[in-house]
PDB file of C-alpha atoms in Angstrom:
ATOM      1  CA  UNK C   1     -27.507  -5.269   7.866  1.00 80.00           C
ATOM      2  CA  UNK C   2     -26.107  -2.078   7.309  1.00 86.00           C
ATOM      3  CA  UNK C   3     -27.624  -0.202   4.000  1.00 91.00           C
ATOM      4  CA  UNK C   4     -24.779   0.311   0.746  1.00 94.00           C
ATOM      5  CA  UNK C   5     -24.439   4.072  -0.138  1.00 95.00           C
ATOM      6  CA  UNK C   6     -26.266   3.199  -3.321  1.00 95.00           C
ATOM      7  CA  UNK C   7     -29.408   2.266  -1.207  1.00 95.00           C
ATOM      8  CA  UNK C   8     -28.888   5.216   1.378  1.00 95.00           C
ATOM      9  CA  UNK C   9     -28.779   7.719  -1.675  1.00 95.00           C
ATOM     10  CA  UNK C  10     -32.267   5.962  -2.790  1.00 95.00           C
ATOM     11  CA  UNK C  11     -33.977   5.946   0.402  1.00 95.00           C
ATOM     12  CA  UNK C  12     -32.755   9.731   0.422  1.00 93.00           C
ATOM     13  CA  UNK C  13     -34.298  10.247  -2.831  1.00 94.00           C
ATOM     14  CA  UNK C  14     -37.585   9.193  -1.533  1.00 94.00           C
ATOM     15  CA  UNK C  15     -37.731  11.282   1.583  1.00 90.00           C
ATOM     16  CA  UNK C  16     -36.389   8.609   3.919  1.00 90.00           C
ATOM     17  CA  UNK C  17     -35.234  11.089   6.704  1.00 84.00           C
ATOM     18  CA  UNK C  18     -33.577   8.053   8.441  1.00 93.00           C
ATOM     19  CA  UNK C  19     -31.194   7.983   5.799  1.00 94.00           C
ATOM     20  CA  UNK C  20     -30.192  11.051   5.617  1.00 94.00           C
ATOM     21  CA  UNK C  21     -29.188  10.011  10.110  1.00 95.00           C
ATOM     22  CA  UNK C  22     -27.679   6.807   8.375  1.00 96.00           C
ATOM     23  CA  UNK C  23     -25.144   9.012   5.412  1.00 96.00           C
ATOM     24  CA  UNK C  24     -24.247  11.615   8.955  1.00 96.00           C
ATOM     25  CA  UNK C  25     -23.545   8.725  11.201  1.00 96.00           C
ATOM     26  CA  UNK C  26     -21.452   6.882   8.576  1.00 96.00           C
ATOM     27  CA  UNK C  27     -19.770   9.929   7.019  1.00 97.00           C
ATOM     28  CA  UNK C  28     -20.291  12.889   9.626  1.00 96.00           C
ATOM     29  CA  UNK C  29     -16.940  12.107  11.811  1.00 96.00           C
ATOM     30  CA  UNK C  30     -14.149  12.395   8.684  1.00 95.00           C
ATOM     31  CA  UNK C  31     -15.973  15.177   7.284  1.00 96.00           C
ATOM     32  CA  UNK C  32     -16.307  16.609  10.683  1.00 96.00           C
ATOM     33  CA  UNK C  33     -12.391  16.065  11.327  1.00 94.00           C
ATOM     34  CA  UNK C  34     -11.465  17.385   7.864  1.00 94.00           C
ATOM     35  CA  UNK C  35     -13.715  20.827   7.915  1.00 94.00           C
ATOM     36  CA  UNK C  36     -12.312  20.973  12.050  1.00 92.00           C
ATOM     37  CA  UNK C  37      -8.893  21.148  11.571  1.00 89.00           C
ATOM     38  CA  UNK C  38      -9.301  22.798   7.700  1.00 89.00           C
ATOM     39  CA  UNK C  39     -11.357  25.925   9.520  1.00 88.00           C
ATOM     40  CA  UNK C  40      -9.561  25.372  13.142  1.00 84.00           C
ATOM     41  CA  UNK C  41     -13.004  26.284  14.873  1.00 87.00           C
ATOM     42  CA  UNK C  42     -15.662  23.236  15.808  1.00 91.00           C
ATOM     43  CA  UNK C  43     -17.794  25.169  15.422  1.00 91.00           C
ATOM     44  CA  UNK C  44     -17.649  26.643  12.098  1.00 91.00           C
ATOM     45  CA  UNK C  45     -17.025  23.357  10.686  1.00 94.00           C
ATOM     46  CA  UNK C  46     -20.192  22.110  12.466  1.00 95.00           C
ATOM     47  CA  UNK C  47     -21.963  25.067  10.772  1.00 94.00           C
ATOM     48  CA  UNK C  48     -20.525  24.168   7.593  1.00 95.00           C
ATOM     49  CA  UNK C  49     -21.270  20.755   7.679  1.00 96.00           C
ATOM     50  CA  UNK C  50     -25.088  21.156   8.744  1.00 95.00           C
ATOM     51  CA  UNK C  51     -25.209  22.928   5.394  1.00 95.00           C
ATOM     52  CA  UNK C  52     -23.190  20.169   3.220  1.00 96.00           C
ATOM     53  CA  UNK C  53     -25.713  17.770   4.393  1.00 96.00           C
ATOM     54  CA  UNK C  54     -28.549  20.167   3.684  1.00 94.00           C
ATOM     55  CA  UNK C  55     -27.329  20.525   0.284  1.00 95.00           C
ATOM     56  CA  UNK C  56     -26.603  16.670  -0.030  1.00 95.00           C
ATOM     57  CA  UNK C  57     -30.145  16.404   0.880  1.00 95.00           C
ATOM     58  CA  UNK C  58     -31.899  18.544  -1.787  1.00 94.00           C
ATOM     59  CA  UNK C  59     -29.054  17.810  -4.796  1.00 96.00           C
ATOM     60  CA  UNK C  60     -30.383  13.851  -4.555  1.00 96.00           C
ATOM     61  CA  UNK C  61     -34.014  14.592  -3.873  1.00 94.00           C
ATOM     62  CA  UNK C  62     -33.569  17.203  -7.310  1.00 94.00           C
ATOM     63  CA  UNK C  63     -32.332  13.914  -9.002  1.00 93.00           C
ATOM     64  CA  UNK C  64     -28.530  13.931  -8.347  1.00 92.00           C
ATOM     65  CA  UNK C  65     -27.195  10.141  -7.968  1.00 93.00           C
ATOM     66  CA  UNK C  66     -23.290  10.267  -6.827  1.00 94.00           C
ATOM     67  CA  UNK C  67     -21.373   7.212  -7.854  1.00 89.00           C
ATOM     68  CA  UNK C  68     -18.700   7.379  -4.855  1.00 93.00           C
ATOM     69  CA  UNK C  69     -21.221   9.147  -2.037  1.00 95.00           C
ATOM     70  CA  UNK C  70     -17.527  10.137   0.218  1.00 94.00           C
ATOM     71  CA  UNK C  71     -15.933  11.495  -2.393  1.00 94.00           C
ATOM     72  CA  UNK C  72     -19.048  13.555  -3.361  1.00 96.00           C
ATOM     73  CA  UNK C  73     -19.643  14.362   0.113  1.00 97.00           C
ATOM     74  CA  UNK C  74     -16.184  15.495   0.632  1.00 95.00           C
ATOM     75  CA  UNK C  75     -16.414  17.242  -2.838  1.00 94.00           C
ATOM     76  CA  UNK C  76     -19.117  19.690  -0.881  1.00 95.00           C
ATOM     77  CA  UNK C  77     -17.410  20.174   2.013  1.00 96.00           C
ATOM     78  CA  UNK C  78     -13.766  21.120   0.466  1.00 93.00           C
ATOM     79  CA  UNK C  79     -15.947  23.737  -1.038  1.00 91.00           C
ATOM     80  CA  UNK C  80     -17.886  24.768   1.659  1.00 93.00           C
ATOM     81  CA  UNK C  81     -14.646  25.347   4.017  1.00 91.00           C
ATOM     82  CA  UNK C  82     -13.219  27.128   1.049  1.00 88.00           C
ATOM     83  CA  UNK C  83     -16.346  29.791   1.023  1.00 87.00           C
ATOM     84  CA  UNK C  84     -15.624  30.041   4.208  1.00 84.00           C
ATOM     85  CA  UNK C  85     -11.780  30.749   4.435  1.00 78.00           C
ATOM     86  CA  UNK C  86     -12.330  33.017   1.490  1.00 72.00           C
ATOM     87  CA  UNK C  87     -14.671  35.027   3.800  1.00 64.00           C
ATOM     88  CA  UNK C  88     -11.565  35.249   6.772  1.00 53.00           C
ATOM     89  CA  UNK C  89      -8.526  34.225   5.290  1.00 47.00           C
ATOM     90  CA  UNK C  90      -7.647  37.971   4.372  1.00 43.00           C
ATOM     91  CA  UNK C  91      -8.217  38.491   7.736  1.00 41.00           C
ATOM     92  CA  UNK C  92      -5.725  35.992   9.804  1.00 42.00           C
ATOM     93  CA  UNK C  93      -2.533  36.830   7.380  1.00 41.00           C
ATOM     94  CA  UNK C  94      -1.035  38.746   9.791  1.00 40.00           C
ATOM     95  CA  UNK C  95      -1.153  36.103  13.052  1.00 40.00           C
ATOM     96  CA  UNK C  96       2.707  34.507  11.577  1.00 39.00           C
ATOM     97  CA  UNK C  97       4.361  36.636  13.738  1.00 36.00           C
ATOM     98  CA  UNK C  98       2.218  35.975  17.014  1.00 39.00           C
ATOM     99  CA  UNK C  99       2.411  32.232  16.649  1.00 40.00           C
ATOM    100  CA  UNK C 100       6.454  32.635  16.577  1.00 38.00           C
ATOM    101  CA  UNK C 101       5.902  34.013  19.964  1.00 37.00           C
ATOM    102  CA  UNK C 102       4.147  31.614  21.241  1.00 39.00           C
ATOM    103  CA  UNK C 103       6.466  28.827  19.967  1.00 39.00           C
ATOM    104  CA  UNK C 104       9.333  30.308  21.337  1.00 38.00           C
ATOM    105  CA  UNK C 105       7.820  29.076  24.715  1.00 40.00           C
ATOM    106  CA  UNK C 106       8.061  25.280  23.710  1.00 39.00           C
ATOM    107  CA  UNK C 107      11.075  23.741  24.996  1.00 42.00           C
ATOM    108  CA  UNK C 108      11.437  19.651  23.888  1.00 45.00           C
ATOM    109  CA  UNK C 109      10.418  18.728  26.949  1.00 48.00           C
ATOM    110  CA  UNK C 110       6.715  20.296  26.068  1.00 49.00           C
ATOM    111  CA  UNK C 111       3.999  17.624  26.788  1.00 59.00           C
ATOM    112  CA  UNK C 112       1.471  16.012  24.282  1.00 63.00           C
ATOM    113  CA  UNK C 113      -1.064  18.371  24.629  1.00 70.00           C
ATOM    114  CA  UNK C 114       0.892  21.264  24.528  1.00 74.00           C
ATOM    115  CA  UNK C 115       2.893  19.797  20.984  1.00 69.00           C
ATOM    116  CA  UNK C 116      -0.488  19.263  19.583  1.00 76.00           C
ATOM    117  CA  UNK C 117      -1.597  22.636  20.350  1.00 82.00           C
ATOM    118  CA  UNK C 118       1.569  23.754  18.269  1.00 83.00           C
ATOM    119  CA  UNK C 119       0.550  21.469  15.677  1.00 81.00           C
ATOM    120  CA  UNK C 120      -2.471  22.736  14.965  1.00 83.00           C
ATOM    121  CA  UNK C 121      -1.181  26.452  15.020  1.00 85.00           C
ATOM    122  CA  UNK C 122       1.403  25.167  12.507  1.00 87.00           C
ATOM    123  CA  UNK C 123      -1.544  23.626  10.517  1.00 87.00           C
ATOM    124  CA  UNK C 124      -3.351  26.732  10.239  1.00 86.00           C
ATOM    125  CA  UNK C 125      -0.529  29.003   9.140  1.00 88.00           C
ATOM    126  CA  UNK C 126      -0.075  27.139   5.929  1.00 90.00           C
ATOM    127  CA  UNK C 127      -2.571  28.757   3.209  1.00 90.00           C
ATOM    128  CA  UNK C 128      -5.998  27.302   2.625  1.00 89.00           C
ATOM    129  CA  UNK C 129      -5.060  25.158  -0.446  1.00 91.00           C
ATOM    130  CA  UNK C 130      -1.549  23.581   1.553  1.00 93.00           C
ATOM    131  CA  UNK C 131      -3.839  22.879   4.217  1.00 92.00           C
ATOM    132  CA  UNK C 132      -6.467  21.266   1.979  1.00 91.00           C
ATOM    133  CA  UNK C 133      -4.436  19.426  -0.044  1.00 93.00           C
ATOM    134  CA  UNK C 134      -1.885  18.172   3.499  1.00 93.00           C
ATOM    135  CA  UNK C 135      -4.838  17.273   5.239  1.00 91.00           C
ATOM    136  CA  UNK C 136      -7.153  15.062   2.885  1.00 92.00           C
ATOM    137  CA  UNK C 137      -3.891  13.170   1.998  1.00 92.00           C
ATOM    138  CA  UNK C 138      -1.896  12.698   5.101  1.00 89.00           C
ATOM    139  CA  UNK C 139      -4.861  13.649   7.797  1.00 87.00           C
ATOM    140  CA  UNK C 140      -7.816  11.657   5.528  1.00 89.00           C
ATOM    141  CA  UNK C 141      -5.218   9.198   3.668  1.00 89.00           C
ATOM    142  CA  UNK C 142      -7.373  10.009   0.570  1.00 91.00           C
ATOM    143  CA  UNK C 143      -4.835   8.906  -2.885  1.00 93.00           C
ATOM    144  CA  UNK C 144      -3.813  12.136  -5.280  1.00 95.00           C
ATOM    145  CA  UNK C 145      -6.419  10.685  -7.804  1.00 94.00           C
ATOM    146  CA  UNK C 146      -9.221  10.968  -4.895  1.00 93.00           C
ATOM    147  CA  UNK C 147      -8.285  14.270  -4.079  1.00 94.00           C
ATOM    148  CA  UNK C 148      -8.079  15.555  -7.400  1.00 93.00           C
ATOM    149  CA  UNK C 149     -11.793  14.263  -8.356  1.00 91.00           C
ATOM    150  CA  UNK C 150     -12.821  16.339  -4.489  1.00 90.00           C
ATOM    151  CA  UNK C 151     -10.918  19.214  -5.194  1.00 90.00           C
ATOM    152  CA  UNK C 152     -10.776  19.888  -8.991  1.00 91.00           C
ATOM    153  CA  UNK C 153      -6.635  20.654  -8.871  1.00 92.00           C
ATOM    154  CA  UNK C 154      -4.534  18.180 -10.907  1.00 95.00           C
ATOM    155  CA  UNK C 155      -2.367  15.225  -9.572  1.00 95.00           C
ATOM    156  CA  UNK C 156       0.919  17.559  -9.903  1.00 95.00           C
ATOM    157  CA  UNK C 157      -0.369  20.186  -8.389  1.00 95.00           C
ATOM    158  CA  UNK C 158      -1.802  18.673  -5.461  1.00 95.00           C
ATOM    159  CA  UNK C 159       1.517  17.053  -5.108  1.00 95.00           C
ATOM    160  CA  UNK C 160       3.373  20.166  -4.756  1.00 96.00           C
ATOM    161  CA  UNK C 161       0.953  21.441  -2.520  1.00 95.00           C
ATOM    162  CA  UNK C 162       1.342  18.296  -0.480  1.00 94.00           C
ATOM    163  CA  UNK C 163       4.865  18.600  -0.469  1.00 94.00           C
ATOM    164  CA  UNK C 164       5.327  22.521   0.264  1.00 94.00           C
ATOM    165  CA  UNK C 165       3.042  22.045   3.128  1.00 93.00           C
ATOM    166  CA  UNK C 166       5.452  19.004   5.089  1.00 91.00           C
ATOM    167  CA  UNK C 167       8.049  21.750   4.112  1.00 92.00           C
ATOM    168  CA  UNK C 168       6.509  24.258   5.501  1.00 92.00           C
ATOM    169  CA  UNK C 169       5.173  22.111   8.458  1.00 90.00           C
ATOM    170  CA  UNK C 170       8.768  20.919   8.909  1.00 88.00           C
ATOM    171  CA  UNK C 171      10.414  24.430   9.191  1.00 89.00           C
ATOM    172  CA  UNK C 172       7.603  25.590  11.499  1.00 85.00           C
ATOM    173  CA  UNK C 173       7.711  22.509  13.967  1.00 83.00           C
ATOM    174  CA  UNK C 174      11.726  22.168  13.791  1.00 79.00           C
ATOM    175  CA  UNK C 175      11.688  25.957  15.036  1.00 72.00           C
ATOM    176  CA  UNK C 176      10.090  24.747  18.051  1.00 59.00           C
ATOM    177  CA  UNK C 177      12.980  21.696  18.810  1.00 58.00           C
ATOM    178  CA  UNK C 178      15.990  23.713  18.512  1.00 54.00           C
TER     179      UNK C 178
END
């Protein structure tokens, strides 16, 4: 019978170190998707996401007791990716114009993996918070209300951000049809 988060977040309390296996097998994959296509490097979002469960770890062994253990979990590792963008962001800026070159090379007739590529380098030209807010509601399906408790913005703003990111998205990805 598989444990409730309730009992994993005990058993974690107590030192139970196959709970803390049970909360990364259970959670680790949308986490692991999120911080992926949030940072676009595996392996900075595997980096960050030893270190959310790390600090998952010690904030319920201090005496922390989440009521929703996703949304808490995703809580840490919004903020986690956004330490980390803050530390590069300034430094990718300026890669707009190199990704118009490369989707000037995409005819219609591109294959799968190729339009996915483009995808993702359409994904990370929006700004950290467009690609937050896009990608725990259309990516993770997570409601406004959800988002808003893992993120701190308000419902409004998060759908404006939302909706200036399929904007953005659009313009980006209808450059490549025509």
């Amino acid at each position: 019978m598989t444990p409730t988060d309730a009992a994993l977040v005990d058993q974690l309390a107590r030192g139970d170190a196959g709970a803390l296996e049970a909360v990364i097998a259970r959670y680790g994959p949308r986490l692991m998707r999120y911080a992926s296509h949030s940072l676009r490097s595996t392996a900075d979002a595997d980096e960050v996401l030893q270190d959310v469960f790390l600090r998952a770890e010690r904030a319920v062994r201090r005496g922390t007791r989440p009521n929703q253990l996703a949304n808490w979990l995703f809580r840490i590792t919004v903020n986690r990716c956004r330490s980390r963008q803050r530390r590069w962001w300034p430094f990718v800026t300026g890669v707009a114009a190199d990704h118009a070159m490369a989707a000037a090379a995409i005819t219609p007739d591109t294959d799968a993996s190729e339009w996915r590529e483009e995808i993702d380098r359409a994904l990370a030209m929006l700004s950290p918070r467009l690609r937050e807010a896009f990608l725990l509601r259309y990516v993770e399906g997570m409601s406004y209300e959800e988002i808003a408790a893992v993120s701190g913005a308000g419902i409004s703003a998060l759908k404006m951000r939302a909706a200036r990111a399929c904007e953005q998205l659009r313009a980006q990805l209808g450059e490549l049809r025509q």
